[in-house]
Amino acid sequence: MSWDRLATPKEECGMGFRHLHDFNLAMLAKQGWQLLCKPDSFAGRVYKAKYFPNSDFISFDLGNNPSFVWRSIWGAKDLVRLGAARVIGDGRNTRIMGTPWLPSTSNKYVSSTHPGLSTHTISSLFQPNMICWDADVVRDLFSPQEANLILGIPLSNTGRPDFVWNKCNSTVKEVLATSSITLEHWRKAQDKSALLSLSFNNSDDGAELWTLPATNNLKINVDAALFRQDNSYDYGLVARDHFGKFLEAKTCHYNGNYPAEVVEALGIKEALSWIKNKAWNNAELDSDSLLSVQAIKNNQKMSSTFGIIIDDCRLLLSLLKDVKLRFVKRSANRVAHAIARHSQFIPGGCILEQGI
């Protein structure tokens, strides 16, 4: 048999043998990844001082008189670059050019060629004294496609420093249904009054039902939808009173490509911000993302996009009065799910209020 056949995975009817060269390259890439993520370790400080004092592991050249070990680790740099992406915090330590930070599956590096980009960090794209994008500056300096990606990048309210995250890492390791309101319903909703006439408690037999909140409490349901073919994602938010009466709904659309758990966490953050801006108290926030709910209730720090959003959710939740976050099944979250999935069919596409 050919070696390629022997090295085919067992689940594909091969023998599952390892390519020794690829295995060795993976082990070297692991060492390079440690230098990238833990530059303050003893080994990280030694190698950085000798070979890349003013850069990082994925941005430097081989250097002068490299040792055999260093030349070997450096040989795995391209492999590390494939999975490395910069997570933006305060934007001070990430250069706009030459650093992988765009949320795109095709190219994480900025390709726009405006001369003002070459020597600046990402913080120069923020509004003065604030950690939020300056949309006018971004659209002036970048191509429309890259500008949309950048403006869709979530920023942390905590001012956390930038850090590197491997997109292949499983967030699940960091933390221990179909809607009855169909696409056809939304297409038939030609105005907001038609949308409000839809049943909010319609349920299939055996599915978990939406339940009323406690007396004098509000209930907010949140869900998110990821559209990989369009490189975008949406949120759906619905608020009802303790009688189950519809109060308000909101939907938002953003550009960017993130894992499902990140988009779900962003939806919860959007819902908490909505509650805060509305000055709502005594509220119950329901989400069908068990991973996000558990992560928010856990104090574990995570070095990932998911982790930075979870930190923001914890902060927002601590600032709200008598707001509880709960996990519910998809069948009890069907309205928010439908709004998130089919927001393009909602007239106006942003906010729906009772009585309009």
Short mmCIF file of C-alpha atoms in Angstrom, two decimals:
data_model
loop_
_atom_site.label_atom_id
_atom_site.label_comp_id
_atom_site.label_asym_id
_atom_site.label_seq_id
_atom_site.Cartn_x
_atom_site.Cartn_y
_atom_site.Cartn_z
CA MET A 1 0.00 0.00 0.00
CA SER A 2 1.07 3.57 -0.54
CA TRP A 3 2.05 5.61 2.51
CA ASP A 4 -0.80 8.05 1.86
CA ARG A 5 -3.26 5.15 2.14
CA LEU A 6 -1.66 3.94 5.36
CA ALA A 7 -1.79 7.47 6.79
CA THR A 8 -5.47 7.91 6.01
CA PRO A 9 -7.54 8.22 9.25
CA LYS A 10 -9.23 5.05 10.45
CA GLU A 11 -12.68 6.63 10.15
CA GLU A 12 -11.91 6.98 6.44
CA CYS A 13 -10.96 3.28 6.15
CA GLY A 14 -7.21 3.87 6.46
CA MET A 15 -4.68 2.63 9.02
CA GLY A 16 -4.32 5.94 10.85
CA PHE A 17 -0.51 6.04 10.72
CA ARG A 18 1.10 9.42 11.39
CA HIS A 19 3.28 11.35 9.00
CA LEU A 20 6.41 11.76 11.12
CA HIS A 21 7.32 15.06 9.47
CA ASP A 22 3.84 16.52 10.05
CA PHE A 23 3.80 15.25 13.63
CA ASN A 24 7.18 16.83 14.32
CA LEU A 25 6.03 20.10 12.73
CA ALA A 26 2.95 20.11 14.95
CA MET A 27 5.10 19.69 18.07
CA LEU A 28 7.36 22.55 16.98
CA ALA A 29 4.31 24.71 16.25
CA LYS A 30 3.10 24.01 19.77
CA GLN A 31 6.35 25.47 21.13
CA GLY A 32 5.97 28.49 18.87
CA TRP A 33 2.40 28.93 20.07
CA GLN A 34 3.62 29.00 23.67
CA LEU A 35 6.10 31.76 22.77
CA LEU A 36 3.29 33.71 21.15
CA CYS A 37 0.74 33.36 23.95
CA LYS A 38 3.11 33.44 26.93
CA PRO A 39 5.81 35.98 26.07
CA ASP A 40 6.44 36.63 29.79
CA SER A 41 7.50 33.05 30.51
CA PHE A 42 11.20 32.43 31.09
CA ALA A 43 11.69 30.80 27.68
CA GLY A 44 9.59 33.52 26.05
CA ARG A 45 11.70 36.32 27.51
CA VAL A 46 14.97 34.63 26.50
CA TYR A 47 13.97 34.00 22.89
CA LYS A 48 12.31 37.38 22.53
CA ALA A 49 15.38 39.23 23.81
CA LYS A 50 17.66 37.39 21.38
CA TYR A 51 15.60 37.01 18.21
CA PHE A 52 12.57 39.37 18.15
CA PRO A 53 12.92 42.12 20.80
CA ASN A 54 10.58 44.51 18.97
CA SER A 55 8.09 42.07 17.49
CA ASP A 56 6.33 38.78 18.21
CA PHE A 57 6.72 35.17 17.14
CA ILE A 58 4.66 35.39 13.94
CA SER A 59 6.00 38.76 12.74
CA PHE A 60 9.79 38.40 12.92
CA ASP A 61 12.52 37.14 10.57
CA LEU A 62 14.84 34.25 11.35
CA GLY A 63 17.55 36.54 12.72
CA ASN A 64 21.32 36.30 12.82
CA ASN A 65 23.22 33.17 13.83
CA PRO A 66 20.13 31.15 14.92
CA SER A 67 20.57 27.99 16.94
CA PHE A 68 19.37 24.64 15.59
CA VAL A 69 16.47 24.59 18.07
CA TRP A 70 15.42 28.11 17.19
CA ARG A 71 15.65 27.45 13.46
CA SER A 72 13.42 24.40 13.95
CA ILE A 73 10.76 26.32 15.91
CA TRP A 74 10.89 29.15 13.40
CA GLY A 75 10.21 26.63 10.63
CA ALA A 76 6.75 26.05 12.11
CA LYS A 77 5.86 29.75 12.11
CA ASP A 78 3.64 29.51 9.02
CA LEU A 79 1.62 26.75 10.64
CA VAL A 80 1.06 28.89 13.73
CA ARG A 81 0.00 31.82 11.55
CA LEU A 82 -2.80 29.72 10.04
CA GLY A 83 -4.59 29.46 13.38
CA ALA A 84 -3.55 32.66 15.13
CA ALA A 85 -5.75 35.72 15.36
CA ARG A 86 -5.44 38.84 17.46
CA VAL A 87 -8.32 39.62 19.82
CA ILE A 88 -8.82 43.37 20.15
CA GLY A 89 -9.10 44.83 23.63
CA ASP A 90 -7.80 48.37 24.09
CA GLY A 91 -6.14 48.26 20.64
CA ARG A 92 -2.82 49.67 21.86
CA ASN A 93 -0.59 46.67 21.20
CA THR A 94 -1.78 45.54 17.78
CA ARG A 95 -0.50 47.04 14.56
CA ILE A 96 -3.06 47.62 11.85
CA MET A 97 -0.83 46.20 9.13
CA GLY A 98 0.93 42.84 9.25
CA THR A 99 -1.10 41.38 12.12
CA PRO A 100 -3.95 38.83 11.80
CA TRP A 101 -6.96 40.50 13.44
CA LEU A 102 -9.80 40.60 10.92
CA PRO A 103 -12.70 38.15 11.62
CA SER A 104 -12.56 36.50 8.19
CA THR A 105 -12.01 32.92 7.10
CA SER A 106 -10.32 33.94 3.85
CA ASN A 107 -7.83 36.59 5.01
CA LYS A 108 -7.25 37.88 8.54
CA TYR A 109 -4.71 40.49 7.41
CA VAL A 110 -5.59 44.02 6.26
CA SER A 111 -5.07 44.40 2.52
CA SER A 112 -6.08 48.07 2.19
CA THR A 113 -3.14 50.23 1.17
CA HIS A 114 -3.88 53.67 2.60
CA PRO A 115 -0.55 55.31 3.63
CA GLY A 116 -1.97 56.30 7.00
CA LEU A 117 -2.24 52.67 8.10
CA SER A 118 1.38 51.58 8.06
CA THR A 119 2.65 52.91 11.41
CA HIS A 120 -0.46 52.99 13.58
CA THR A 121 -2.06 50.64 16.07
CA ILE A 122 -5.73 49.73 16.14
CA SER A 123 -6.43 52.19 18.97
CA SER A 124 -6.03 54.99 16.40
CA LEU A 125 -9.29 53.75 14.82
CA PHE A 126 -11.24 54.40 18.05
CA GLN A 127 -13.16 57.51 18.95
CA PRO A 128 -11.12 59.87 21.20
CA ASN A 129 -10.85 58.62 24.79
CA MET A 130 -13.31 55.81 24.09
CA ILE A 131 -13.07 52.13 23.20
CA CYS A 132 -15.49 52.15 20.29
CA TRP A 133 -14.94 52.30 16.55
CA ASP A 134 -14.86 55.64 14.76
CA ALA A 135 -17.03 54.57 11.84
CA ASP A 136 -16.15 57.57 9.67
CA VAL A 137 -12.39 56.97 10.04
CA VAL A 138 -12.73 53.24 9.39
CA ARG A 139 -14.78 53.73 6.24
CA ASP A 140 -12.35 56.37 4.95
CA LEU A 141 -9.25 54.19 5.41
CA PHE A 142 -10.45 50.70 4.45
CA SER A 143 -12.20 49.02 1.59
CA PRO A 144 -15.98 48.56 2.10
CA GLN A 145 -15.58 44.84 2.79
CA GLU A 146 -12.85 45.31 5.38
CA ALA A 147 -14.62 48.30 6.94
CA ASN A 148 -17.74 46.17 7.51
CA LEU A 149 -15.65 43.43 9.12
CA ILE A 150 -13.89 45.90 11.42
CA LEU A 151 -17.06 47.66 12.52
CA GLY A 152 -18.52 44.26 13.39
CA ILE A 153 -15.66 43.38 15.76
CA PRO A 154 -16.93 43.47 19.36
CA LEU A 155 -14.94 45.68 21.73
CA SER A 156 -14.62 45.20 25.47
CA ASN A 157 -15.99 47.70 27.97
CA THR A 158 -13.27 46.67 30.42
CA GLY A 159 -10.32 48.04 28.44
CA ARG A 160 -8.63 44.65 28.48
CA PRO A 161 -5.28 44.52 26.60
CA ASP A 162 -5.10 42.86 23.18
CA PHE A 163 -4.10 39.21 23.15
CA VAL A 164 -3.64 36.30 20.76
CA TRP A 165 -6.22 33.56 20.38
CA ASN A 166 -6.11 30.36 18.37
CA LYS A 167 -9.33 30.04 16.38
CA CYS A 168 -8.96 26.24 16.51
CA ASN A 169 -9.16 26.15 20.32
CA SER A 170 -12.44 24.75 21.59
CA THR A 171 -14.26 27.16 23.87
CA VAL A 172 -16.11 24.17 25.31
CA LYS A 173 -12.88 23.08 26.96
CA GLU A 174 -12.69 26.42 28.77
CA VAL A 175 -16.05 26.07 30.48
CA LEU A 176 -17.46 23.13 32.18
CA ALA A 177 -35.89 23.00 17.41
CA THR A 178 -37.32 24.81 14.86
CA SER A 179 -39.43 27.91 15.50
CA SER A 180 -43.21 27.62 15.09
CA ILE A 181 -43.17 31.17 13.67
CA THR A 182 -42.07 30.17 10.19
CA LEU A 183 -40.34 32.06 7.43
CA GLU A 184 -43.70 32.36 5.67
CA HIS A 185 -45.16 34.12 8.71
CA TRP A 186 -42.48 36.76 8.54
CA ARG A 187 -42.89 37.23 4.81
CA LYS A 188 -46.58 37.89 5.39
CA ALA A 189 -45.84 40.48 8.09
CA GLN A 190 -46.11 43.54 5.86
CA ASP A 191 -46.29 45.97 8.77
CA LYS A 192 -45.58 46.03 12.49
CA SER A 193 -49.19 45.51 13.48
CA ALA A 194 -49.20 42.25 11.52
CA LEU A 195 -46.07 41.12 13.35
CA LEU A 196 -47.64 41.90 16.72
CA SER A 197 -50.60 39.69 15.86
CA LEU A 198 -48.39 36.59 15.72
CA SER A 199 -48.85 34.12 18.58
CA PHE A 200 -46.04 34.31 21.11
CA ASN A 201 -46.91 31.14 22.97
CA ASN A 202 -47.49 28.74 20.13
CA SER A 203 -45.82 25.42 20.94
CA ASP A 204 -45.54 21.89 19.66
CA ASP A 205 -46.77 19.04 21.81
CA GLY A 206 -44.14 17.88 24.28
CA ALA A 207 -41.93 20.95 23.88
CA GLU A 208 -40.99 23.17 26.78
CA LEU A 209 -43.34 26.17 26.87
CA TRP A 210 -42.47 29.80 27.42
CA THR A 211 -43.45 30.61 31.01
CA LEU A 212 -44.59 33.82 32.64
CA PRO A 213 -42.07 35.72 34.76
CA ALA A 214 -42.70 36.50 38.42
CA THR A 215 -45.31 39.15 39.24
CA ASN A 216 -44.19 42.67 38.29
CA ASN A 217 -41.17 41.23 36.48
CA LEU A 218 -40.23 41.51 32.84
CA LYS A 219 -39.01 38.65 30.73
CA ILE A 220 -36.50 39.22 27.94
CA ASN A 221 -35.67 36.43 25.52
CA VAL A 222 -32.51 36.58 23.41
CA ASP A 223 -31.15 34.48 20.58
CA ALA A 224 -28.54 34.90 17.86
CA ALA A 225 -28.18 33.60 14.32
CA LEU A 226 -25.00 33.06 12.32
CA PHE A 227 -25.02 33.37 8.50
CA ARG A 228 -21.67 32.01 7.35
CA GLN A 229 -22.49 32.36 3.66
CA ASP A 230 -22.90 36.12 4.16
CA ASN A 231 -20.14 36.50 6.75
CA SER A 232 -22.67 38.05 9.14
CA TYR A 233 -24.77 37.45 12.25
CA ASP A 234 -28.03 38.77 13.78
CA TYR A 235 -29.59 39.08 17.24
CA GLY A 236 -33.23 38.82 18.22
CA LEU A 237 -34.52 40.30 21.49
CA VAL A 238 -38.10 40.18 22.82
CA ALA A 239 -39.48 41.82 26.00
CA ARG A 240 -42.80 40.85 27.64
CA ASP A 241 -44.46 41.72 30.96
CA HIS A 242 -45.68 39.35 33.68
CA PHE A 243 -48.98 38.87 31.84
CA GLY A 244 -47.10 37.66 28.77
CA LYS A 245 -48.04 40.84 26.92
CA PHE A 246 -45.60 41.94 24.22
CA LEU A 247 -43.71 45.16 25.06
CA GLU A 248 -40.92 45.54 22.56
CA ALA A 249 -38.60 43.60 20.24
CA LYS A 250 -35.25 44.45 18.73
CA THR A 251 -33.04 42.98 16.06
CA CYS A 252 -29.48 43.89 15.06
CA HIS A 253 -27.29 42.87 12.13
CA TYR A 254 -23.46 42.80 12.05
CA ASN A 255 -20.73 41.66 9.71
CA GLY A 256 -18.06 39.19 10.78
CA ASN A 257 -17.31 35.48 11.05
CA TYR A 258 -17.28 34.03 14.57
CA PRO A 259 -17.96 30.62 16.13
CA ALA A 260 -21.55 30.00 17.22
CA GLU A 261 -20.74 30.30 20.93
CA VAL A 262 -19.19 33.75 20.38
CA VAL A 263 -22.28 35.00 18.53
CA GLU A 264 -24.56 33.64 21.27
CA ALA A 265 -22.48 35.43 23.93
CA LEU A 266 -22.62 38.64 21.89
CA GLY A 267 -26.41 38.32 21.81
CA ILE A 268 -26.55 38.10 25.62
CA LYS A 269 -24.26 41.13 25.88
CA GLU A 270 -26.57 43.03 23.51
CA ALA A 271 -29.58 42.05 25.62
CA LEU A 272 -27.93 43.17 28.87
CA SER A 273 -27.00 46.50 27.27
CA TRP A 274 -30.60 46.87 26.07
CA ILE A 275 -31.91 46.25 29.60
CA LYS A 276 -29.42 48.77 31.01
CA ASN A 277 -30.30 51.46 28.46
CA LYS A 278 -34.00 50.94 29.11
CA ALA A 279 -33.41 51.17 32.88
CA TRP A 280 -35.44 48.00 33.36
CA ASN A 281 -35.33 46.38 36.80
CA ASN A 282 -36.77 43.09 38.08
CA ALA A 283 -36.14 41.31 34.80
CA GLU A 284 -35.50 37.70 33.77
CA LEU A 285 -33.18 37.21 30.78
CA ASP A 286 -33.58 33.83 29.05
CA SER A 287 -31.10 32.35 26.57
CA ASP A 288 -30.88 28.89 24.99
CA SER A 289 -27.04 29.01 25.00
CA LEU A 290 -26.09 26.78 27.93
CA LEU A 291 -22.38 27.33 27.33
CA SER A 292 -22.70 31.13 27.54
CA VAL A 293 -24.91 31.08 30.63
CA GLN A 294 -22.54 28.72 32.47
CA ALA A 295 -19.51 30.79 31.46
CA ILE A 296 -21.06 34.04 32.73
CA LYS A 297 -21.90 32.44 36.07
CA ASN A 298 -18.38 31.01 36.30
CA ASN A 299 -15.48 33.27 37.32
CA GLN A 300 -12.95 31.55 35.09
CA LYS A 301 -10.83 33.84 32.88
CA MET A 302 -10.57 32.83 29.22
CA SER A 303 -8.06 34.13 26.68
CA SER A 304 -10.34 34.18 23.66
CA THR A 305 -12.92 36.31 21.90
CA PHE A 306 -15.54 34.34 23.80
CA GLY A 307 -13.80 35.12 27.09
CA ILE A 308 -13.61 38.86 26.51
CA ILE A 309 -17.34 39.00 25.73
CA ILE A 310 -18.15 36.92 28.79
CA ASP A 311 -16.21 39.40 30.95
CA ASP A 312 -18.33 42.22 29.55
CA CYS A 313 -21.52 40.26 30.26
CA ARG A 314 -20.45 39.73 33.87
CA LEU A 315 -19.75 43.45 34.27
CA LEU A 316 -23.09 44.47 32.77
CA LEU A 317 -24.97 41.95 34.89
CA SER A 318 -23.31 43.30 38.05
CA LEU A 319 -24.52 46.83 37.19
CA LEU A 320 -28.16 45.80 36.78
CA LYS A 321 -30.66 45.64 39.62
CA ASP A 322 -32.51 42.37 40.16
CA VAL A 323 -31.79 40.98 36.70
CA LYS A 324 -31.43 37.21 36.50
CA LEU A 325 -29.87 35.24 33.64
CA ARG A 326 -31.31 31.78 32.95
CA PHE A 327 -30.88 28.97 30.45
CA VAL A 328 -34.00 27.70 28.68
CA LYS A 329 -34.53 25.20 25.91
CA ARG A 330 -34.91 26.35 22.31
CA SER A 331 -38.63 25.52 22.35
CA ALA A 332 -39.14 28.13 25.10
CA ASN A 333 -37.08 30.67 23.18
CA ARG A 334 -38.75 30.34 19.80
CA VAL A 335 -39.80 33.96 19.28
CA ALA A 336 -36.31 35.40 19.81
CA HIS A 337 -34.97 32.60 17.63
CA ALA A 338 -37.40 33.48 14.83
CA ILE A 339 -36.58 37.18 15.01
CA ALA A 340 -32.84 36.46 14.85
CA ARG A 341 -33.17 34.03 11.94
CA HIS A 342 -35.59 36.09 9.86
CA SER A 343 -34.84 39.69 10.82
CA GLN A 344 -34.48 40.63 7.16
CA PHE A 345 -38.24 40.19 6.79
CA ILE A 346 -39.12 42.57 9.62
CA PRO A 347 -40.10 46.01 8.25
CA GLY A 348 -37.54 48.54 9.40
CA GLY A 349 -35.30 45.74 10.59
CA CYS A 350 -34.43 47.25 13.97
CA ILE A 351 -37.01 47.93 16.70
CA LEU A 352 -40.65 46.92 17.07
CA GLU A 353 -42.75 48.59 19.73
CA GLN A 354 -46.23 47.94 20.99
CA GLY A 355 -48.89 50.17 19.54
CA ILE A 356 -46.93 51.18 16.40
#
